[in-house]
Tab-separated table of C-alpha atoms in Angstrom:
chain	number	residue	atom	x	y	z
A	1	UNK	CA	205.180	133.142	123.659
A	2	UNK	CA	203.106	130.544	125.169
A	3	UNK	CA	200.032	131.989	123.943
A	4	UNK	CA	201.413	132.072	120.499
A	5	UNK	CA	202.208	128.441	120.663
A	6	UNK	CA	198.746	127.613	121.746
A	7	UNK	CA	197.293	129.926	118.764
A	8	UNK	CA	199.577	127.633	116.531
A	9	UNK	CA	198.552	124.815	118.334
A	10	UNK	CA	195.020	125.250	118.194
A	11	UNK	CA	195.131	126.340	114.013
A	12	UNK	CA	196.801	122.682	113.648
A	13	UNK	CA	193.844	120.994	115.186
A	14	UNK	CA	191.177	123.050	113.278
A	15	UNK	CA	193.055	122.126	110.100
A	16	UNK	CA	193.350	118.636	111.434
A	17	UNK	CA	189.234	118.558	111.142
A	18	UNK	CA	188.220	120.894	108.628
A	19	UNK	CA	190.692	119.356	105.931
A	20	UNK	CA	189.522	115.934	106.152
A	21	UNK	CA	185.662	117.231	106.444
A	22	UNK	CA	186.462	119.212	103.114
A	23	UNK	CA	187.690	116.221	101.379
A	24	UNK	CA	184.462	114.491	102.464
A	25	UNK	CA	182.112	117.384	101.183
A	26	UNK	CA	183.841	117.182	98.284
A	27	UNK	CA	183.582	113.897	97.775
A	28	UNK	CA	180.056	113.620	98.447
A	29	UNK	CA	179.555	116.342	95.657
A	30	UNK	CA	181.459	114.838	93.170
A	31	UNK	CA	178.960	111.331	93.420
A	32	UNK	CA	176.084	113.739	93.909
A	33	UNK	CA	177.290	115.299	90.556
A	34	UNK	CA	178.499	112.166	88.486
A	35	UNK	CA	175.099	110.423	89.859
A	36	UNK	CA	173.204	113.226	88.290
A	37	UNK	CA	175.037	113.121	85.574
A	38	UNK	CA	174.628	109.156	84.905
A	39	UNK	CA	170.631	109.769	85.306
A	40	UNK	CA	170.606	112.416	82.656
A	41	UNK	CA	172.418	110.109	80.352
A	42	UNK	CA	169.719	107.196	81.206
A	43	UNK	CA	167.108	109.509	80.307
A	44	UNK	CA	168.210	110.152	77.278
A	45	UNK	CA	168.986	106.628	75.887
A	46	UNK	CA	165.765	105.248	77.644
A	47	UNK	CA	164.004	108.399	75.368
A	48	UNK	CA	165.791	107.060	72.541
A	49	UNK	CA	165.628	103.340	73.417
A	50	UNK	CA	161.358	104.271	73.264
A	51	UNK	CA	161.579	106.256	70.256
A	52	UNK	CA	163.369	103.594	68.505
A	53	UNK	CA	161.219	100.754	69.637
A	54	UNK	CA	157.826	102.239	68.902
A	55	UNK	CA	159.193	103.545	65.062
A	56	UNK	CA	160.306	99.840	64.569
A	57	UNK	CA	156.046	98.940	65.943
A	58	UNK	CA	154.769	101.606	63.764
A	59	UNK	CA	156.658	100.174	60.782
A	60	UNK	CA	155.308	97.016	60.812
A	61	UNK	CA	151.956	97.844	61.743
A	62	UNK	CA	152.087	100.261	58.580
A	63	UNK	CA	153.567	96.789	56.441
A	64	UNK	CA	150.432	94.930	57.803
A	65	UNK	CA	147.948	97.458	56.957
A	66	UNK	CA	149.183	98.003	53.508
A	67	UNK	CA	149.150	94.037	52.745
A	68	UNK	CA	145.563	94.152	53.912
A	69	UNK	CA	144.674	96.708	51.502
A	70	UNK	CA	146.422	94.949	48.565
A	71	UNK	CA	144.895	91.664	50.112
A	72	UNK	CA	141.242	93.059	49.726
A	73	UNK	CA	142.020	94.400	46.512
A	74	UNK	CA	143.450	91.671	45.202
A	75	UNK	CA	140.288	89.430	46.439
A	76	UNK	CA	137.944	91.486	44.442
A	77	UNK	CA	139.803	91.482	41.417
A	78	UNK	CA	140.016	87.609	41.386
A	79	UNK	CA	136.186	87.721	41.679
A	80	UNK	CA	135.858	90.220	38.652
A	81	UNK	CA	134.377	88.110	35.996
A	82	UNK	CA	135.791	90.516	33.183
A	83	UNK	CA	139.336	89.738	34.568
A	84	UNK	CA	138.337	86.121	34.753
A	85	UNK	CA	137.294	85.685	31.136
A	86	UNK	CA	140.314	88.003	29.955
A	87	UNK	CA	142.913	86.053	31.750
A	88	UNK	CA	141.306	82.647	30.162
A	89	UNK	CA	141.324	84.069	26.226
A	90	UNK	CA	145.609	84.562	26.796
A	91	UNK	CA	144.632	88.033	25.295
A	92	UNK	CA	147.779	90.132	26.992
A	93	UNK	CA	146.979	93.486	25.457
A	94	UNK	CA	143.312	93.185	26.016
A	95	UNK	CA	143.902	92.578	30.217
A	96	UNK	CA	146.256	95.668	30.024
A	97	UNK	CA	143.349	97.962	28.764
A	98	UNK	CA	141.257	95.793	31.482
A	99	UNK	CA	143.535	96.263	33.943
A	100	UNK	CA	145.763	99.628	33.598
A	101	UNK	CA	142.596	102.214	34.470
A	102	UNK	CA	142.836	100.515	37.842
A	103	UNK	CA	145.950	100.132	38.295
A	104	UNK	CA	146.255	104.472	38.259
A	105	UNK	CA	144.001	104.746	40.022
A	106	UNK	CA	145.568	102.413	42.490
A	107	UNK	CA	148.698	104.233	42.331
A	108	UNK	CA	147.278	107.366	42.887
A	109	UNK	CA	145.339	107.214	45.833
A	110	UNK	CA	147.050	104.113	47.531
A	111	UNK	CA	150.436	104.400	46.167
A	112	UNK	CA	149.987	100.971	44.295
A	113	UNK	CA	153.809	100.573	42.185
A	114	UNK	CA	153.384	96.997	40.595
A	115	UNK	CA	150.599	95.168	39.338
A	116	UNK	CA	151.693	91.554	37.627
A	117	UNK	CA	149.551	88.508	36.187
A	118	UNK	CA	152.192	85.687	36.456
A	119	UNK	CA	151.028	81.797	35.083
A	120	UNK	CA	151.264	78.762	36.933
A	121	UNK	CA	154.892	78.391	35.539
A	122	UNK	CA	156.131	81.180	37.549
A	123	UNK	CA	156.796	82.915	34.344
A	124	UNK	CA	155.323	86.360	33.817
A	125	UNK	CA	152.370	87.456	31.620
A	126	UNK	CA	151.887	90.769	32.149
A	127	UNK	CA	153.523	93.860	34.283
A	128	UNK	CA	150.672	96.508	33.854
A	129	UNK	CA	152.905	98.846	35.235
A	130	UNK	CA	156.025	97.937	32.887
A	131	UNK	CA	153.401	96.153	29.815
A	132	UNK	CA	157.081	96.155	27.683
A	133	UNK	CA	158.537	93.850	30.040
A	134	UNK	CA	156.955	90.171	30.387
A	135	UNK	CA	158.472	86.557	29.818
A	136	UNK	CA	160.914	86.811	32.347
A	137	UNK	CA	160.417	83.511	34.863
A	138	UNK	CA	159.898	85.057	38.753
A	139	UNK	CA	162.301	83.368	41.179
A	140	UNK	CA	160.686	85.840	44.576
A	141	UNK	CA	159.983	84.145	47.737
A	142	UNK	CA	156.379	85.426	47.865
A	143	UNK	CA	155.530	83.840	44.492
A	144	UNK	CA	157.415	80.955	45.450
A	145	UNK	CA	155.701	80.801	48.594
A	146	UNK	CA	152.200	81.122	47.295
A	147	UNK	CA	153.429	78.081	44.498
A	148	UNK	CA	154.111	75.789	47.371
A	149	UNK	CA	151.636	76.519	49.607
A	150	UNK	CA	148.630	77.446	47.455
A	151	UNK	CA	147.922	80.316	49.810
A	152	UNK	CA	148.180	84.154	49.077
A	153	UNK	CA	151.800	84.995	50.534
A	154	UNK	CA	153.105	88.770	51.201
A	155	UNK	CA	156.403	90.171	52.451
A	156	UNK	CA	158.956	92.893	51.618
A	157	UNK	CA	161.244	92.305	48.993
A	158	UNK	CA	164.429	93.532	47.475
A	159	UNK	CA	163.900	94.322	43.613
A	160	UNK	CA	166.579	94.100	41.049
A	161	UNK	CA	166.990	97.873	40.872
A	162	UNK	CA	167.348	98.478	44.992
A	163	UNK	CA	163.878	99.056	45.440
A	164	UNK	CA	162.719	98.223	48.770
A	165	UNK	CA	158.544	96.786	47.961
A	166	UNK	CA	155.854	95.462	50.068
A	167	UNK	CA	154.609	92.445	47.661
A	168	UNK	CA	151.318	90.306	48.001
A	169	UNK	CA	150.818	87.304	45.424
A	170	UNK	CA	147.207	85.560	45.370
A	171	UNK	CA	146.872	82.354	43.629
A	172	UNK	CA	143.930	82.846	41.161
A	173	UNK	CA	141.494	79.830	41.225
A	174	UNK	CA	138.248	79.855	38.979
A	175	UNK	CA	135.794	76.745	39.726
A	176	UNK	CA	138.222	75.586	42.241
A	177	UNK	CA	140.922	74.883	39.254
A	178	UNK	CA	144.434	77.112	39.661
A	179	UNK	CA	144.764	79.150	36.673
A	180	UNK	CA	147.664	81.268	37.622
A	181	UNK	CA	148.830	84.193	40.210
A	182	UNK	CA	148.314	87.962	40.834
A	183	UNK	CA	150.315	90.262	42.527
A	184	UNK	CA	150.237	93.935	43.636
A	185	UNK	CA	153.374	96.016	45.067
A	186	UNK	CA	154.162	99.236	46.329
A	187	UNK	CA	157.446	101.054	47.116
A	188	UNK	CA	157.314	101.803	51.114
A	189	UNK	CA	159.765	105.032	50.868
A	190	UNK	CA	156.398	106.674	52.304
A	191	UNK	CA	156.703	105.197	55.344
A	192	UNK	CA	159.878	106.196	56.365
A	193	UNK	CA	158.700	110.068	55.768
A	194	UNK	CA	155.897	109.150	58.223
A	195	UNK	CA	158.524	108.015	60.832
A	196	UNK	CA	160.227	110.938	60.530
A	197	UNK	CA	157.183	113.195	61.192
A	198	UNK	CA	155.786	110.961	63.766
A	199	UNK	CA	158.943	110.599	65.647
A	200	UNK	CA	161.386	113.185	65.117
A	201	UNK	CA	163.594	110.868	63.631
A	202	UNK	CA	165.833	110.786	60.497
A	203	UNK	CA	165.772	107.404	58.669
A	204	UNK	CA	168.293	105.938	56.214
A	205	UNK	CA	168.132	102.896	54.870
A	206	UNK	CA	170.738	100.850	54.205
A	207	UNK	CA	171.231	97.658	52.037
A	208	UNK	CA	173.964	94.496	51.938
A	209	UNK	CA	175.642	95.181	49.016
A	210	UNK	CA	176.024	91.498	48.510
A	211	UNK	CA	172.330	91.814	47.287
A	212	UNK	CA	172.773	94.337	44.839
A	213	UNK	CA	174.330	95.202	41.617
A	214	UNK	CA	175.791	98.743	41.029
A	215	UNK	CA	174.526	99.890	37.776
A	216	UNK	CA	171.413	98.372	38.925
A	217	UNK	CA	171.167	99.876	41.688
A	218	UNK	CA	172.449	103.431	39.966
A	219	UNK	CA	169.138	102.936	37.505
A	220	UNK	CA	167.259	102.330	40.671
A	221	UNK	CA	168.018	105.504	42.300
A	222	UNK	CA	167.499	107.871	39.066
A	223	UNK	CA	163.872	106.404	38.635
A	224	UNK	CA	163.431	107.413	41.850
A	225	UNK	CA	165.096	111.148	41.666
A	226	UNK	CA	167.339	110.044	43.714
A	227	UNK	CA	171.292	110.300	44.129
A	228	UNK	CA	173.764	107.689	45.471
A	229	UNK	CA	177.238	107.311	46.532
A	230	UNK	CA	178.190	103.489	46.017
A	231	UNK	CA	181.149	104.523	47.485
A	232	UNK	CA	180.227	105.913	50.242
A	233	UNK	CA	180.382	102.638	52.768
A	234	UNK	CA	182.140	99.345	51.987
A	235	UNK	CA	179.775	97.111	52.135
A	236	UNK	CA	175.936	98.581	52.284
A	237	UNK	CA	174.462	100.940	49.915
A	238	UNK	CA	171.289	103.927	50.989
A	239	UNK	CA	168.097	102.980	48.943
A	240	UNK	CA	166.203	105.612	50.732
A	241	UNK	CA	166.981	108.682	52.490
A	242	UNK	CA	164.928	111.420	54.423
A	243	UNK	CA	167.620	114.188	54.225
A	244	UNK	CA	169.945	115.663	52.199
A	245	UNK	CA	172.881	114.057	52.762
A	246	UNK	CA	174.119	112.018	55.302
A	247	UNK	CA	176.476	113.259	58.323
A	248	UNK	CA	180.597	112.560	58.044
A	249	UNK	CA	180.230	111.473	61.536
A	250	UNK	CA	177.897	108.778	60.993
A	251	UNK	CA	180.468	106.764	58.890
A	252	UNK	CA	182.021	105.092	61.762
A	253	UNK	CA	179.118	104.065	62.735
A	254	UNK	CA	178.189	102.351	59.264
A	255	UNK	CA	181.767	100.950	59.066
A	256	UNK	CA	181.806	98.977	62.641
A	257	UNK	CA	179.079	96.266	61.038
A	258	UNK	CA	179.366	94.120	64.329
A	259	UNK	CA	177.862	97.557	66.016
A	260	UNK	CA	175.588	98.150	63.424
A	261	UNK	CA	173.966	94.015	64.302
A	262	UNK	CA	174.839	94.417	67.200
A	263	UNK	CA	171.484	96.070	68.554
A	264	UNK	CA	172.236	97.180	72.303
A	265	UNK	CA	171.113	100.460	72.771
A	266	UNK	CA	172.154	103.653	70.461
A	267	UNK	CA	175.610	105.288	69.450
A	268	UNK	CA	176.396	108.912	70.054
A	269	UNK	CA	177.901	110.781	67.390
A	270	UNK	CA	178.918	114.371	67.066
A	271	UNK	CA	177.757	115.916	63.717
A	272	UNK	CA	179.311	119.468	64.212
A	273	UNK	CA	177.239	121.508	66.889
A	274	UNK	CA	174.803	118.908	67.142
A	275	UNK	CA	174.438	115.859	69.505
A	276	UNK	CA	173.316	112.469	67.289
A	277	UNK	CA	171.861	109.505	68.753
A	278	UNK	CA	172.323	106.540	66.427
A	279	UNK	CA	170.121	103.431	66.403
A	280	UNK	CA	169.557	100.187	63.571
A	281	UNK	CA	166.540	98.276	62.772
A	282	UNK	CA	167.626	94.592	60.986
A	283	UNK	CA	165.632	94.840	57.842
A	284	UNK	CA	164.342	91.020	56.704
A	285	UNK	CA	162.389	90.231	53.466
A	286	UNK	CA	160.018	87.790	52.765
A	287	UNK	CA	162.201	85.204	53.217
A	288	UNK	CA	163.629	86.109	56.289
A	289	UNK	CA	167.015	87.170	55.460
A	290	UNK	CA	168.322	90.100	57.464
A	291	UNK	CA	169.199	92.429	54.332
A	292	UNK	CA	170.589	95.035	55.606
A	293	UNK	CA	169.400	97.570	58.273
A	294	UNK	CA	166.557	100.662	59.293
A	295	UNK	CA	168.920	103.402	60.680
A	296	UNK	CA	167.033	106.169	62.509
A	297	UNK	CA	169.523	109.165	64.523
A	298	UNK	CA	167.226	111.367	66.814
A	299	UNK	CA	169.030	114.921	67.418
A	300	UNK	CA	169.091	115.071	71.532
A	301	UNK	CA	171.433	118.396	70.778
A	302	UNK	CA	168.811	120.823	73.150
A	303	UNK	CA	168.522	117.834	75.728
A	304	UNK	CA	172.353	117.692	76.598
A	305	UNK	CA	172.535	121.228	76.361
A	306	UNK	CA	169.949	121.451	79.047
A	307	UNK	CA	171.487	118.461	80.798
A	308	UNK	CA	175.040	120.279	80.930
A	309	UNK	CA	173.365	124.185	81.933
A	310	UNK	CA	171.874	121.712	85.104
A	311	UNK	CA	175.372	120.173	85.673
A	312	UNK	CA	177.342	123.510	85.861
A	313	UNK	CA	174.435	125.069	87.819
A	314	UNK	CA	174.456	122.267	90.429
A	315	UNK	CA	177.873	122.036	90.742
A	316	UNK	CA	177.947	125.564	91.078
A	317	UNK	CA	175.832	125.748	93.938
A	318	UNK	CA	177.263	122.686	95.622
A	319	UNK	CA	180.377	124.305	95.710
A	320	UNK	CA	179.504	127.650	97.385
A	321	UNK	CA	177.542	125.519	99.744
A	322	UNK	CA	180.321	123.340	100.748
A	323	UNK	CA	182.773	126.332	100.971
A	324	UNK	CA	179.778	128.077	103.215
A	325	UNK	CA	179.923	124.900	105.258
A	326	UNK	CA	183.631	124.398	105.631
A	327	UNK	CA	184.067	128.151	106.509
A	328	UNK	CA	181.140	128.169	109.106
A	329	UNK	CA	182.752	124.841	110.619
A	330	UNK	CA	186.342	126.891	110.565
A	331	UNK	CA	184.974	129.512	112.498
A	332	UNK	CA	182.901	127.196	115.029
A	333	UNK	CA	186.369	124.997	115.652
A	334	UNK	CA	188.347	128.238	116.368
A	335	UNK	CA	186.373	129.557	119.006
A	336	UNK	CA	185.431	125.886	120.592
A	337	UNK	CA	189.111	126.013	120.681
């Protein structure tokens, strides 16, 4: 009897230890596990954070080198004594068969999309790439700002039709007298193809509709083979798009605009069996109005797979080591007692 009470006795006090040291060990692995956990996350929005940050460098570098193309080509035209003495007769048709076998050859081998000759009124004289169209007085910041200033001016500018352009305008001066302004464009939907390939990316971009018009906007998109769903969001409108169609998911993402400006970090979405990390560029033009927004999602789907094999295999093996642990510790206690 007395040795029975003792066995009791002694099975109490183990219990008294080992329960309490279990709880610990326990414990301990679940902040070992959540802390691994948390760094795995970290990784993944600092990769994304990085990815983000160096598309948003590439895309203006790739805006600066293009002006400085349309710069030098601009500068050598203005120098062209054929285009000089063509601009001065007032002959239109004559400077569009001057100036149209350049301007295809522009366009196709430096994706050159607009080619103007505007006079010192602001009022176009000639579109070479739309001759039909002219008379029409330019209101754009970068003629405006090369008006004021007398300087060449460049920026990215929203046209009429939703078309997202990369604009330069030179003022054209012959024996140091102003004589009017020329301008070059082109369309910089190529560049958000090369963000894709460079960065494993998928761009949309997305403008205010506040700065568009919806049949204009509708015209826009067929000339560029494009389709649209104006009704898609409430209050922005995709001008360019390097998939087929964007996820359901990311429409609560659009719709939360104070998110969308928000610019801390990215959003995760689930787009059926795939993980989505969400990010926004503010888009300004010329005149340094945010227009609407750059949105790139990165796919970190094999990432938090790997990320969640590592979890369950780590907690796995915590587990059977603290269970190891707690029995060795059971049997030690027994016999000490």
């Amino acid at each position: 009897m007395e040795t029975e009470h003792r066995s009791k006795r002694n099975e109490r006090l183990t219990l008294r230890i080992v329960v309490p040291l279990a709880v610990v060990f326990f414990a301990m692995l679940a902040v070992f596990v959540i802390g691994a956990y948390q760094l795995h996350r970290e990784h993944i929005e600092h990769d994304v954070a990085d990815r983000v940050a160096r598309a948003g460098d590439f895309y203006r570098a790739q805006l600066d080198e293009d002006a400085a193309l349309l710069t030098a080509t601009l500068e050598v035209l203005r120098q062209d004594e054929r285009y000089q003495s063509t601009w001065l007769t007032g002959d239109r048709q004559a400077l569009l068969e001057l100036a149209t076998p350049l301007f295809n050859r522009l366009r196709a081998g430096h994706r050159i999309t607009h080619f103007y000759f505007h006079g010192l009124d602001r009022v176009n004289f000639l579109r070479v790439h739309a001759p039909e169209r002219y008379g029409d007085t330019i209101t754009r910041f970068t003629l405006k700002q090369a008006v004021e200033t007398g300087k060449p001016s460049h920026g990215i500018e929203l046209g009429p039709m939703g078309t997202f352009a990369l604009r330069v305008v030179h003022p054209w001066y012959l024996d140091g007298r102003l004589v009017g302004y020329v301008e070059m464009g082109e369309e910089i939907d190529h560049i958000t193809g090369t963000l894709r390939d460079l960065f494993d990316v998928d761009v949309a971009v997305l403008i205010d509709k506040e700065h568009l018009t919806r049949e204009k906007w509708a015209t826009g998109m067929r000339m560029m083979g494009r389709e649209g769903d104006w009704e898609r969001f409430a209050d922005v409108a995709v001008i360019d798009l390097t998939v087929d169609r964007i996820p359901d998911e990311f429409d609560s993402c659009v719709a939360d605009r104070r998110t969308r400006l928000s610019g801390r970090g990215s959003i995760e979405i689930q787009a059926g069996d795939r993980d989505l990390r969400v990010a926004f560029l503010s888009l300004m033009d010329a005149g340094d109005r945010s227009i609407g927004e750059m949105t790139l999602w990165y796919d970190v789907t094999e990432t938090v797979s790997d990320m969640r094999g590592f979890i369950g295999r780590l907690t796995a093996f915590c587990i059977a080591a603290v269970g190891v642990l707690i029995v060795v510790f059971h049997v030690i206690l027994g016999r000490t007692e």
